[in-house]
Coordinates of C-alpha atoms in Angstrom, one line a residue:
M1 CA 71.7 279.8 142.1
A2 CA 73.0 282.6 140.2
I3 CA 71.8 286.0 141.3
V4 CA 75.0 288.1 141.3
K5 CA 75.7 289.7 144.7
M6 CA 75.6 293.5 144.5
K7 CA 77.5 296.1 146.5
K8 CA 76.9 299.8 146.9
I9 CA 79.8 301.9 145.7
T10 CA 80.3 305.5 146.8
V11 CA 82.8 307.8 145.0
V12 CA 83.7 311.3 146.3
A13 CA 86.1 313.4 144.2
H14 CA 86.8 317.0 143.0
Q15 CA 84.2 318.4 140.6
S16 CA 86.9 318.9 138.0
Q17 CA 87.3 315.1 137.8
R18 CA 83.6 314.4 137.5
D19 CA 83.4 313.9 133.7
E20 CA 86.6 311.8 133.6
I21 CA 85.3 309.5 136.3
L22 CA 81.9 309.1 134.7
D23 CA 83.7 308.3 131.4
L24 CA 85.8 305.7 133.1
L25 CA 82.7 304.1 134.7
Q26 CA 80.9 304.1 131.3
S27 CA 83.9 302.4 129.7
N28 CA 83.9 299.7 132.3
G29 CA 80.1 299.3 132.1
C30 CA 79.6 297.8 135.5
V31 CA 78.1 300.5 137.7
Q32 CA 74.4 301.4 137.8
I33 CA 74.2 305.0 139.0
I34 CA 71.8 305.7 141.9
D35 CA 69.7 308.8 141.7
L36 CA 70.7 310.8 144.7
K37 CA 68.6 313.9 144.1
N38 CA 66.1 313.1 146.9
L39 CA 69.0 313.2 149.5
S40 CA 69.6 316.8 148.8
E41 CA 66.6 317.8 150.9
E42 CA 67.8 315.7 153.9
V43 CA 71.5 316.7 154.1
E44 CA 72.5 320.3 154.7
G45 CA 75.1 321.9 152.5
I46 CA 74.8 319.8 149.4
G47 CA 72.9 320.2 146.1
Y48 CA 72.6 318.5 142.8
F49 CA 73.8 319.4 139.3
K50 CA 71.5 321.4 137.0
E51 CA 73.8 321.7 133.9
N52 CA 70.8 321.7 131.6
K53 CA 72.6 323.9 129.0
T54 CA 75.3 321.3 128.3
V55 CA 72.8 318.5 128.2
S56 CA 70.5 320.5 125.9
Q57 CA 73.3 321.1 123.5
T58 CA 74.1 317.4 123.3
E59 CA 70.5 316.7 122.9
I60 CA 70.3 319.2 120.0
D61 CA 73.3 317.5 118.4
Y62 CA 71.8 314.1 119.0
N63 CA 68.5 315.2 117.3
K64 CA 70.5 316.6 114.4
I65 CA 72.5 313.4 113.9
K66 CA 69.3 311.3 114.3
F67 CA 67.6 313.3 111.5
C68 CA 70.7 313.0 109.4
Y69 CA 70.9 309.2 109.8
E70 CA 67.2 308.8 109.1
F71 CA 67.4 311.0 106.0
L72 CA 70.4 309.1 104.5
K73 CA 68.8 305.8 105.4
Q74 CA 65.7 306.8 103.6
H75 CA 67.7 307.6 100.4
N76 CA 70.3 304.9 100.6
L77 CA 69.8 302.3 98.0
E78 CA 72.4 299.9 99.4
K79 CA 70.6 298.0 102.2
G80 CA 72.9 296.5 104.8
S81 CA 73.2 292.8 105.0
M82 CA 71.8 291.1 108.1
F83 CA 75.0 289.1 108.2
A84 CA 77.3 292.1 108.1
K85 CA 79.7 292.4 111.1
K86 CA 79.9 295.6 113.0
P87 CA 83.2 297.5 112.7
V88 CA 85.3 297.6 115.8
I89 CA 87.1 300.8 116.9
T90 CA 89.2 301.7 120.0
K91 CA 87.9 303.9 122.8
E92 CA 90.4 306.6 121.7
E93 CA 89.0 306.5 118.2
F94 CA 85.5 306.6 119.6
D95 CA 86.1 309.7 121.7
K96 CA 87.5 311.6 118.7
I97 CA 84.6 310.7 116.3
G98 CA 83.0 314.1 116.9
E99 CA 86.1 315.8 115.8
T100 CA 87.3 313.6 112.9
V101 CA 83.9 313.5 111.1
D102 CA 82.5 316.7 109.7
W103 CA 79.0 315.7 110.5
Q104 CA 77.7 319.2 110.9
S105 CA 78.2 320.1 107.3
I106 CA 76.6 316.8 106.2
Y107 CA 73.7 317.6 108.5
S108 CA 73.3 321.1 107.0
E109 CA 73.3 319.8 103.5
C110 CA 70.8 317.0 104.3
K111 CA 68.6 319.6 106.0
K112 CA 68.7 322.0 103.0
I113 CA 67.9 319.1 100.6
D114 CA 65.0 318.0 102.8
D115 CA 63.7 321.6 103.1
D116 CA 64.0 322.1 99.3
V117 CA 62.3 318.8 98.6
N118 CA 59.4 319.6 100.9
S119 CA 59.1 323.0 99.3
I120 CA 59.1 321.5 95.8
K121 CA 56.5 318.9 96.8
N122 CA 54.3 321.5 98.3
R123 CA 54.6 323.6 95.1
K124 CA 53.8 320.5 93.0
N125 CA 50.7 319.7 95.0
K126 CA 49.5 323.3 94.6
L127 CA 50.1 323.1 90.8
V128 CA 48.2 319.9 90.4
I129 CA 45.2 321.4 92.2
Q130 CA 45.5 324.5 90.0
I131 CA 45.7 322.5 86.9
E132 CA 42.5 320.7 87.9
Q133 CA 40.8 324.0 88.6
Y134 CA 41.8 325.5 85.2
S135 CA 40.9 322.4 83.3
N136 CA 37.3 323.1 84.0
W137 CA 37.8 326.4 82.1
S138 CA 40.0 325.2 79.3
N139 CA 37.3 326.1 76.7
L140 CA 37.6 329.8 77.7
D141 CA 40.0 331.3 75.2
I142 CA 40.5 334.7 76.8
S143 CA 42.4 336.2 79.7
N144 CA 41.7 339.0 82.3
N145 CA 44.2 341.2 80.6
E146 CA 42.4 341.0 77.3
L147 CA 39.0 341.6 78.9
L148 CA 40.2 344.7 80.8
K149 CA 41.0 346.3 77.4
L150 CA 37.2 346.4 76.6
K151 CA 36.1 349.9 77.8
N152 CA 32.3 349.6 77.4
V153 CA 32.0 346.0 78.2
S154 CA 31.6 344.2 81.6
Y155 CA 32.0 340.5 82.1
F156 CA 31.1 337.8 84.6
I157 CA 33.1 334.5 84.9
G158 CA 31.8 332.0 87.4
T159 CA 29.5 329.1 88.3
I160 CA 25.8 328.7 88.5
T161 CA 23.6 325.8 89.7
K162 CA 22.5 323.6 86.8
K163 CA 18.8 323.8 87.8
Y164 CA 18.8 327.6 87.3
E165 CA 20.6 327.5 84.0
D166 CA 17.6 327.9 81.8
K167 CA 15.9 330.5 84.0
I168 CA 19.1 332.7 84.1
I169 CA 19.5 332.5 80.3
E170 CA 15.9 333.3 79.7
E171 CA 15.7 336.2 82.2
L172 CA 18.9 337.7 80.8
N173 CA 17.9 337.4 77.2
S174 CA 14.4 338.8 77.9
S175 CA 15.7 341.8 79.9
F176 CA 18.8 342.7 77.9
H177 CA 19.3 342.8 74.1
D178 CA 23.1 342.9 74.0
V179 CA 24.1 340.2 76.5
Y180 CA 26.4 337.4 75.5
I181 CA 26.2 334.1 77.5
E182 CA 28.6 331.2 76.9
K183 CA 28.5 327.9 78.7
I184 CA 32.2 326.9 79.2
S185 CA 31.8 323.5 80.9
E186 CA 29.6 321.5 83.2
K187 CA 30.6 319.4 86.2
Q188 CA 28.0 317.5 88.3
Q189 CA 25.4 320.1 89.3
D190 CA 27.5 323.2 88.5
V191 CA 27.7 325.0 85.2
N192 CA 30.6 327.3 84.4
V193 CA 29.6 330.3 82.4
F194 CA 31.1 333.4 80.8
I195 CA 28.8 336.4 80.4
L196 CA 29.5 339.7 78.5
C197 CA 27.3 342.7 78.7
H198 CA 27.2 346.5 78.2
R199 CA 28.9 348.3 81.2
E200 CA 25.6 350.2 81.9
D201 CA 23.8 346.9 82.5
S202 CA 26.5 345.5 84.7
N203 CA 24.8 346.2 88.1
K204 CA 21.4 344.9 87.0
I205 CA 22.9 341.7 85.6
S206 CA 24.9 341.3 88.8
D207 CA 21.7 341.5 90.9
I208 CA 20.0 338.8 88.7
L209 CA 23.0 336.5 89.0
K210 CA 23.2 336.9 92.8
K211 CA 19.6 336.0 93.0
Y212 CA 20.4 332.6 91.5
G213 CA 23.5 332.0 93.6
F214 CA 26.2 332.9 91.0
T215 CA 29.7 332.3 92.3
K216 CA 32.7 334.1 90.8
I217 CA 35.9 332.1 90.0
N218 CA 38.4 332.3 92.9
F219 CA 41.6 332.3 90.8
E220 CA 43.3 334.7 88.5
L221 CA 43.0 334.5 84.7
T222 CA 46.3 336.2 83.9
L223 CA 46.5 333.9 80.9
A224 CA 43.8 332.1 79.0
P225 CA 43.2 328.8 80.9
E226 CA 44.7 326.6 78.2
K227 CA 47.9 328.7 78.2
Q228 CA 47.9 328.8 82.0
I229 CA 47.7 325.0 82.2
K230 CA 50.6 324.7 79.7
A231 CA 52.7 327.0 81.9
F232 CA 51.8 325.0 85.0
K233 CA 52.9 321.8 83.3
E234 CA 56.1 323.3 82.2
E235 CA 56.8 324.4 85.8
L236 CA 55.9 320.8 87.0
E237 CA 58.5 319.4 84.6
K238 CA 61.1 321.8 85.9
L239 CA 60.3 320.9 89.5
D240 CA 60.7 317.2 88.7
N241 CA 64.1 317.9 87.3
D242 CA 65.0 319.9 90.4
L243 CA 63.8 316.9 92.5
K244 CA 66.0 314.6 90.5
V245 CA 69.1 316.8 91.1
L246 CA 68.4 316.9 94.8
N247 CA 67.8 313.2 95.0
D248 CA 71.1 312.6 93.1
R249 CA 72.9 314.8 95.7
A250 CA 71.2 312.9 98.5
L251 CA 72.5 309.6 97.0
E252 CA 76.0 311.1 96.9
L253 CA 75.7 312.0 100.6
C254 CA 74.7 308.4 101.4
E255 CA 78.3 307.4 100.9
K256 CA 78.9 309.1 104.3
I257 CA 76.3 307.1 106.1
E258 CA 78.8 304.9 107.9
D259 CA 80.5 308.0 109.3
I260 CA 77.1 309.3 110.4
E261 CA 76.3 306.0 112.1
K262 CA 79.5 306.2 114.1
V263 CA 78.7 309.8 115.2
F264 CA 75.1 308.6 116.1
D265 CA 76.6 306.0 118.4
Y266 CA 79.1 308.5 119.9
L267 CA 76.4 311.2 120.6
S268 CA 73.9 308.7 122.0
S269 CA 76.6 307.5 124.5
K270 CA 77.6 311.0 125.3
L271 CA 74.0 312.0 125.9
E272 CA 73.5 309.1 128.3
L273 CA 76.7 310.0 130.2
E274 CA 75.6 313.6 130.6
R275 CA 72.1 312.6 131.7
S276 CA 73.7 310.5 134.5
V277 CA 75.2 313.8 135.9
S278 CA 71.7 314.8 137.2
N279 CA 71.8 311.7 139.5
L280 CA 74.9 313.0 141.4
I281 CA 75.0 315.4 144.3
K282 CA 77.6 318.0 144.9
T283 CA 79.2 320.1 147.7
Q284 CA 81.0 323.4 147.1
K285 CA 84.0 321.7 145.5
T286 CA 83.3 318.0 145.3
F287 CA 80.7 315.6 143.8
I288 CA 79.3 312.4 145.3
L289 CA 78.3 309.4 143.2
Q290 CA 76.6 306.2 144.4
G291 CA 75.8 303.2 142.4
W292 CA 75.3 299.4 142.4
I293 CA 78.2 297.2 141.3
P294 CA 78.5 293.4 141.0
E295 CA 80.7 292.1 143.8
F296 CA 83.0 290.4 141.3
K297 CA 83.7 293.7 139.6
E298 CA 84.8 295.5 142.9
D299 CA 88.6 295.0 142.4
T300 CA 88.4 296.1 138.7
I301 CA 86.8 299.4 139.6
I302 CA 89.1 300.0 142.6
N303 CA 92.2 299.5 140.4
S304 CA 90.8 301.7 137.6
L305 CA 89.8 304.6 139.9
S306 CA 92.8 304.4 142.2
K307 CA 95.2 304.3 139.3
N308 CA 93.7 307.4 137.6
F309 CA 92.3 309.4 140.5
S310 CA 94.5 308.8 143.6
D311 CA 92.8 311.5 145.6
A312 CA 89.2 310.2 145.1
Y313 CA 87.4 308.6 148.0
I314 CA 86.0 305.2 147.2
S315 CA 84.0 302.9 149.5
F316 CA 82.0 299.7 149.1
E317 CA 79.2 298.6 151.4
E318 CA 76.7 295.8 151.7
P319 CA 73.0 296.6 150.8
T320 CA 71.0 297.5 153.9
E321 CA 67.6 296.1 154.7
N322 CA 65.9 299.1 153.1
D323 CA 67.9 298.8 149.9
I324 CA 66.5 297.0 146.8
P325 CA 69.6 296.3 144.6
P326 CA 69.1 295.6 140.9
V327 CA 69.2 292.0 139.7
L328 CA 71.9 290.5 137.4
L329 CA 71.8 286.8 136.6
K330 CA 75.1 284.9 136.0
N331 CA 75.0 281.3 134.9
N332 CA 77.2 278.9 132.9
Q333 CA 77.2 278.8 129.1
I334 CA 74.5 276.0 129.0
V335 CA 72.1 277.7 131.4
E336 CA 72.7 281.3 130.3
P337 CA 70.4 281.3 127.2
F338 CA 67.5 280.1 129.4
E339 CA 67.7 283.4 131.4
V340 CA 65.6 284.8 128.5
I341 CA 62.7 282.5 129.7
T342 CA 63.0 283.7 133.3
S343 CA 63.2 287.4 132.3
M344 CA 60.2 287.1 130.0
Y345 CA 58.2 286.2 133.1
A346 CA 59.9 288.4 135.7
L347 CA 63.4 288.7 137.1
P348 CA 63.7 287.2 140.6
L349 CA 63.7 289.5 143.6
P350 CA 67.2 289.9 145.3
S351 CA 66.0 287.7 148.1
E352 CA 64.8 284.9 145.8
V353 CA 66.7 282.2 144.1
D354 CA 67.3 282.3 140.4
P355 CA 65.0 279.6 138.9
T356 CA 66.9 279.4 135.6
P357 CA 69.3 276.5 136.4
V358 CA 66.3 274.3 137.7
L359 CA 64.1 275.4 134.8
T360 CA 66.7 274.4 132.1
P361 CA 66.5 270.6 132.0
F362 CA 62.7 270.6 132.2
F363 CA 62.4 273.2 129.4
L364 CA 64.6 271.1 127.2
L365 CA 62.7 267.9 128.1
F366 CA 59.2 269.3 127.5
F367 CA 60.2 271.2 124.3
G368 CA 61.7 268.0 122.9
M369 CA 58.6 265.9 123.7
M370 CA 56.3 268.4 122.0
M371 CA 58.4 269.1 118.9
A372 CA 59.7 265.5 118.6
D373 CA 60.8 265.3 115.0
L374 CA 64.3 264.3 113.8
G375 CA 64.0 266.4 110.6
Y376 CA 62.7 269.5 112.4
G377 CA 65.4 269.1 115.0
I378 CA 68.1 269.0 112.4
L379 CA 66.6 272.0 110.6
M380 CA 66.6 274.0 113.9
L381 CA 70.2 273.0 114.6
A382 CA 71.3 274.0 111.1
V383 CA 69.5 277.4 111.2
G384 CA 70.7 278.2 114.7
L385 CA 74.4 277.3 114.0
F386 CA 74.3 279.3 110.8
M387 CA 73.0 282.4 112.5
L388 CA 75.5 282.1 115.3
K389 CA 78.3 281.7 112.8
K390 CA 77.3 284.4 110.3
M391 CA 75.4 287.0 112.2
D392 CA 76.8 289.6 114.6
L393 CA 74.6 288.8 117.5
E394 CA 74.8 290.2 121.0
G395 CA 72.8 290.2 124.3
E396 CA 69.3 288.8 124.3
S397 CA 69.2 288.0 120.6
K398 CA 72.3 285.8 120.9
K399 CA 70.7 284.0 123.9
I400 CA 67.6 283.3 121.9
I401 CA 69.5 281.8 119.0
K402 CA 71.5 279.7 121.4
L403 CA 68.2 278.6 122.9
L404 CA 67.1 277.5 119.5
V405 CA 70.3 275.4 119.1
Y406 CA 69.9 273.8 122.5
C407 CA 66.2 273.0 122.0
S408 CA 67.1 271.3 118.7
I409 CA 69.0 268.5 120.5
P410 CA 66.0 267.1 122.6
T411 CA 63.9 267.6 119.4
I412 CA 66.3 265.3 117.5
I413 CA 66.4 262.8 120.4
F414 CA 62.7 262.5 120.8
G415 CA 62.3 262.4 117.0
I416 CA 64.6 259.2 117.1
L417 CA 62.7 257.9 120.1
Y418 CA 59.3 258.4 118.4
G419 CA 60.6 257.3 114.9
S420 CA 59.5 260.6 113.2
F421 CA 61.4 262.3 110.3
F422 CA 59.4 265.2 108.7
G423 CA 56.1 263.6 109.8
G424 CA 57.2 260.2 108.6
I425 CA 58.4 261.0 105.0
I426 CA 61.2 258.5 105.8
T427 CA 60.1 255.7 108.0
F428 CA 62.3 254.0 110.6
K429 CA 61.7 252.0 113.7
P430 CA 61.3 254.1 116.8
I431 CA 63.7 253.4 119.6
W432 CA 61.1 253.9 122.2
L433 CA 57.5 253.9 120.8
N434 CA 55.2 255.5 118.2
P435 CA 53.0 258.0 120.1
V436 CA 50.2 257.5 117.6
D437 CA 50.1 253.7 118.3
N438 CA 50.7 254.1 122.1
P439 CA 49.2 257.4 123.3
M440 CA 48.4 256.1 126.8
D441 CA 52.0 255.2 127.4
V442 CA 53.2 258.7 126.5
L443 CA 50.4 260.2 128.6
K444 CA 51.5 258.2 131.7
V445 CA 55.1 259.3 131.1
S446 CA 54.0 262.9 130.6
I447 CA 52.1 263.1 133.8
A448 CA 55.0 261.3 135.6
F449 CA 57.4 264.0 134.3
G450 CA 54.9 266.6 135.4
I451 CA 54.7 265.3 139.0
V452 CA 58.6 265.3 139.2
H453 CA 58.4 268.9 137.9
L454 CA 56.0 269.9 140.6
Y455 CA 58.0 268.1 143.3
V456 CA 61.1 270.0 142.2
G457 CA 59.2 273.3 142.4
L458 CA 58.3 272.5 146.0
G459 CA 61.9 271.5 146.6
V460 CA 63.1 275.0 145.4
K461 CA 60.6 276.6 147.8
A462 CA 61.9 274.4 150.7
Y463 CA 65.5 275.4 149.7
S464 CA 64.5 279.1 149.8
L465 CA 62.9 278.8 153.2
I466 CA 65.8 276.8 154.7
K467 CA 68.3 279.3 153.2
S468 CA 66.5 282.2 154.9
G469 CA 66.5 280.3 158.3
K470 CA 62.8 279.1 158.2
V471 CA 63.4 275.4 158.6
L472 CA 60.1 274.8 160.4
D473 CA 58.2 276.7 157.7
A474 CA 59.9 274.5 155.1
F475 CA 58.6 271.4 157.0
M476 CA 55.0 272.7 157.4
D477 CA 54.6 274.3 153.9
V478 CA 56.6 271.9 151.7
F479 CA 57.4 268.6 153.4
S480 CA 53.8 268.2 154.6
W481 CA 52.7 268.3 150.9
Y482 CA 55.4 265.8 150.0
I483 CA 54.1 263.4 152.6
F484 CA 50.4 264.0 151.6
L485 CA 50.9 263.8 147.8
S486 CA 53.3 260.9 148.0
G487 CA 50.7 258.9 150.0
L488 CA 47.9 259.7 147.6
I489 CA 50.1 258.7 144.6
W490 CA 51.1 255.5 146.3
M491 CA 47.5 254.7 146.9
L492 CA 46.6 255.4 143.3
L493 CA 49.4 253.2 142.1
G494 CA 48.2 250.5 144.4
S495 CA 44.7 250.5 143.0
L496 CA 45.8 250.8 139.3
A497 CA 49.0 248.9 139.1
G498 CA 48.8 246.6 142.2
V499 CA 51.7 248.3 144.0
G500 CA 51.9 246.9 147.5
G501 CA 51.9 248.8 150.9
V502 CA 48.6 250.5 150.3
G503 CA 48.0 250.5 154.1
I504 CA 51.2 252.4 154.7
A505 CA 50.3 254.8 151.9
K506 CA 47.0 255.6 153.6
I507 CA 48.7 256.3 156.9
T508 CA 51.2 258.5 155.1
A509 CA 48.5 260.5 153.3
I510 CA 46.5 260.9 156.4
A511 CA 49.6 262.1 158.3
G512 CA 50.4 264.6 155.6
A513 CA 46.8 265.8 155.5
L514 CA 46.7 266.3 159.3
I515 CA 50.0 268.3 159.2
I516 CA 48.5 270.6 156.5
L517 CA 45.2 270.9 158.3
F518 CA 46.8 272.0 161.6
T519 CA 49.6 274.1 160.3
Q520 CA 48.6 276.0 157.2
G521 CA 46.2 278.3 159.0
R522 CA 48.8 279.2 161.7
E523 CA 49.0 282.9 160.7
N524 CA 45.3 283.4 161.6
E525 CA 44.6 284.6 165.2
S526 CA 41.5 282.6 166.2
I527 CA 41.4 278.8 166.6
V528 CA 38.5 278.7 164.1
G529 CA 40.5 280.8 161.6
K530 CA 43.5 278.5 162.0
F531 CA 41.3 275.4 161.4
F532 CA 39.5 276.7 158.4
G533 CA 42.7 278.2 157.0
G534 CA 44.3 274.7 157.2
L535 CA 41.1 273.1 155.7
Y536 CA 41.2 275.6 152.8
S537 CA 44.9 274.8 152.1
L538 CA 44.0 271.1 152.2
Y539 CA 41.4 271.8 149.5
G540 CA 44.3 273.0 147.4
V541 CA 45.1 269.4 146.6
T542 CA 42.7 269.8 143.7
S543 CA 45.0 272.3 142.1
Y544 CA 47.8 269.7 142.1
L545 CA 45.5 267.4 140.3
G546 CA 44.8 270.1 137.6
D547 CA 48.5 270.9 137.4
A548 CA 49.4 267.2 136.8
L549 CA 46.8 266.8 134.1
S550 CA 48.1 270.0 132.4
Y551 CA 51.2 268.0 131.4
S552 CA 49.1 265.9 129.1
R553 CA 49.8 268.7 126.6
L554 CA 53.2 267.0 126.2
L555 CA 51.4 264.2 124.4
A556 CA 48.8 266.4 122.6
L557 CA 51.3 268.8 120.9
G558 CA 53.7 265.9 120.1
L559 CA 50.8 264.1 118.3
A560 CA 49.5 267.3 116.6
S561 CA 52.9 268.2 115.1
G562 CA 53.5 264.7 113.9
L563 CA 50.0 264.2 112.4
I564 CA 50.0 267.5 110.6
G565 CA 53.3 266.7 109.0
W566 CA 52.0 263.2 108.1
S567 CA 49.0 264.8 106.5
F568 CA 51.2 266.9 104.1
N569 CA 53.1 263.7 103.3
L570 CA 49.8 262.0 102.5
L571 CA 48.9 264.8 100.1
V572 CA 52.2 264.4 98.3
G573 CA 51.6 260.7 98.1
L574 CA 48.1 261.2 96.6
L575 CA 49.7 263.0 93.6
G576 CA 51.0 259.7 92.3
K577 CA 54.1 259.4 90.1
G578 CA 53.3 261.5 87.1
A579 CA 54.5 265.0 86.0
I580 CA 52.0 266.6 88.4
A581 CA 53.6 264.8 91.3
Y582 CA 57.1 266.0 90.3
I583 CA 55.9 269.6 89.9
F584 CA 53.5 270.0 92.8
G585 CA 54.9 267.4 95.2
P586 CA 58.0 269.4 96.3
I587 CA 56.0 272.5 96.6
I588 CA 53.4 270.9 98.9
F589 CA 56.1 269.2 100.9
V590 CA 58.3 272.4 101.4
A591 CA 55.3 274.8 102.0
G592 CA 53.5 272.3 104.2
H593 CA 56.4 271.4 106.4
T594 CA 57.6 275.0 106.6
F595 CA 54.1 275.9 107.9
N596 CA 54.1 273.0 110.3
F597 CA 57.6 273.7 111.5
L598 CA 56.9 277.4 112.3
I599 CA 53.5 276.8 113.9
G600 CA 54.8 273.8 115.8
A601 CA 57.9 275.6 117.1
L602 CA 55.8 278.6 118.2
G603 CA 53.1 276.4 119.8
T604 CA 55.8 274.3 121.5
F605 CA 57.6 277.3 122.8
V606 CA 54.4 278.9 124.2
H607 CA 53.2 275.7 125.9
T608 CA 56.6 274.9 127.3
C609 CA 56.8 278.4 128.8
R610 CA 53.3 278.0 130.2
L611 CA 54.3 274.8 132.1
Q612 CA 57.2 276.7 133.6
Y613 CA 55.3 279.9 134.4
L614 CA 52.0 278.5 135.8
E615 CA 52.7 275.0 137.1
F616 CA 56.4 275.3 138.1
F617 CA 56.8 279.0 139.1
G618 CA 53.4 278.9 140.9
K619 CA 55.0 276.6 143.6
F620 CA 57.7 278.9 144.7
Y621 CA 58.4 282.0 142.6
E622 CA 57.3 285.6 143.0
G623 CA 59.6 287.7 140.8
G624 CA 59.5 291.4 140.3
G625 CA 63.2 292.3 140.5
K626 CA 64.6 295.3 138.6
A627 CA 67.2 294.5 135.9
F628 CA 70.8 295.8 136.4
E629 CA 71.3 298.6 134.0
P630 CA 74.8 300.0 134.3
L631 CA 76.2 303.1 132.7
K632 CA 77.9 301.8 129.6
I633 CA 78.7 302.6 126.0
K634 CA 75.6 301.5 124.1
T635 CA 76.1 301.4 120.4
K636 CA 73.9 300.3 117.5
F637 CA 76.3 300.3 114.5
I638 CA 79.8 299.8 115.9
K639 CA 81.6 298.0 118.6
V640 CA 84.0 299.9 120.9
N641 CA 87.0 298.1 122.3
T642 CA 87.4 299.6 125.8
E643 CA 90.4 297.6 126.8
R644 CA 93.2 300.0 127.5

């Protein structure tokens, strides 16, 4: 079972070769660098690299190119097709991207446009607020400049509360003979007023206004409000034109977005390489690198390093007991997509077995039984093959689409066995049975498959124990349950189906129970502890009963998907044969079956995973391994051909 065996590689070379060696390792993409900084405290005469200045400069460049990419992406009107293939370039071309593309000038221009746009938007917001302020005073047809020309006249422009309006007017008119009061506008509880008076009365009028909470306007009246609003609107129009010019220039720069994407990939890979330097340690003239490498890549790295760095020291060693190497799964083409299912739960520990090959047939079987429709299966197959053919998929996304294709096959098979095509829109005789007419038969088969699934899970546990030299533990912890459970099942079949040999079944069950009772508490120190430990383990037989019944969902989801599809077909049939049927029938059929297909596929996937994670993995699997993450060229927009 396919956990790749890891070895620890150590490279010692002159410091002048450091960057070239790291570049070579990144191109090969098969060494996960180990962080050696903690060793510097234990070994005399060595230190670690603190070349923060270089890293910081690359980080600055990376942040610039990231801004540049996001700016152009925001303005680019041509959206990339999801079926577009990534351009492929050589490693030599990739290394020269920073020199061949004048990205700094593009960045500078993007930054200037962005700053100008933000400045204009801020100015526009300010103008809009000012226009709103001046609109309340648009009836005032005089400016500050004109008022300042009046030598013997003082004026007040501001706001009073509406409830004091009459009192203020009355008090001013009664106290002063030559005061002019004009109500400019009114908004909610505020009244905007303009007051003219003789300069000698200015202080007295001011005191009266203060008494009633008069507030002066907080903006300049260089022009009369109406003229000022007109000037603001003209400025707004000019700013809109400036924005259009900047936007047009941004659109022209979008023609360079493919170059920027290449530089983005180049700088992100360069940044990762430089960050890896901090994991190395150094002496006065050399550096030391350690990492994890898949055993099957050992010869490749030796040949590459020896060919280019003949004076470098290279060694490989097996992991020690204290080492926890990363986990890399390697399976054949059929099993490989199902690694996604395992990694969604947890990668196995290096000491465990990879459950993926054992999981694969049961995942296909259970998915097929629950989805179980010929039409849906063909749809899944067509969508999956189309995406594999047209889309440039890599890594986990490619595995998921392959998983979709593989799961379509048992869906088609069970659709034929159950006689279901889009919920029965086309009827044909099932090869096996109709689950609606014979639910109990499907239930019996489901539970039988479940028991086999649980037995295989126990078998994997036995395999792991025997592989690690614990043969006796395998007998006491696994084969005792085989004996006990097989005896109980035999007895049940004897009482329900008249299977013979019930007496032997009872002896078998009792023998298995006694082995469990007297061995499962063996890790406890006292005799009482050992007995009750075994008794508690024996009580665990109830969990096996619950696990077996859990497989009844194979029937339940298969029925649900089929009946929901049948319901939509029934709705279409109720429309009759008139014009309404021709108009709404296809709509109901497509929308209904699309809904049922998506919900059914999601539910089937979730419940199939649940049977693997809870019932199957619960028998033998712990998980918790760390994924193998080698230093490699990670790109988002292009592919780099590293073959030399």
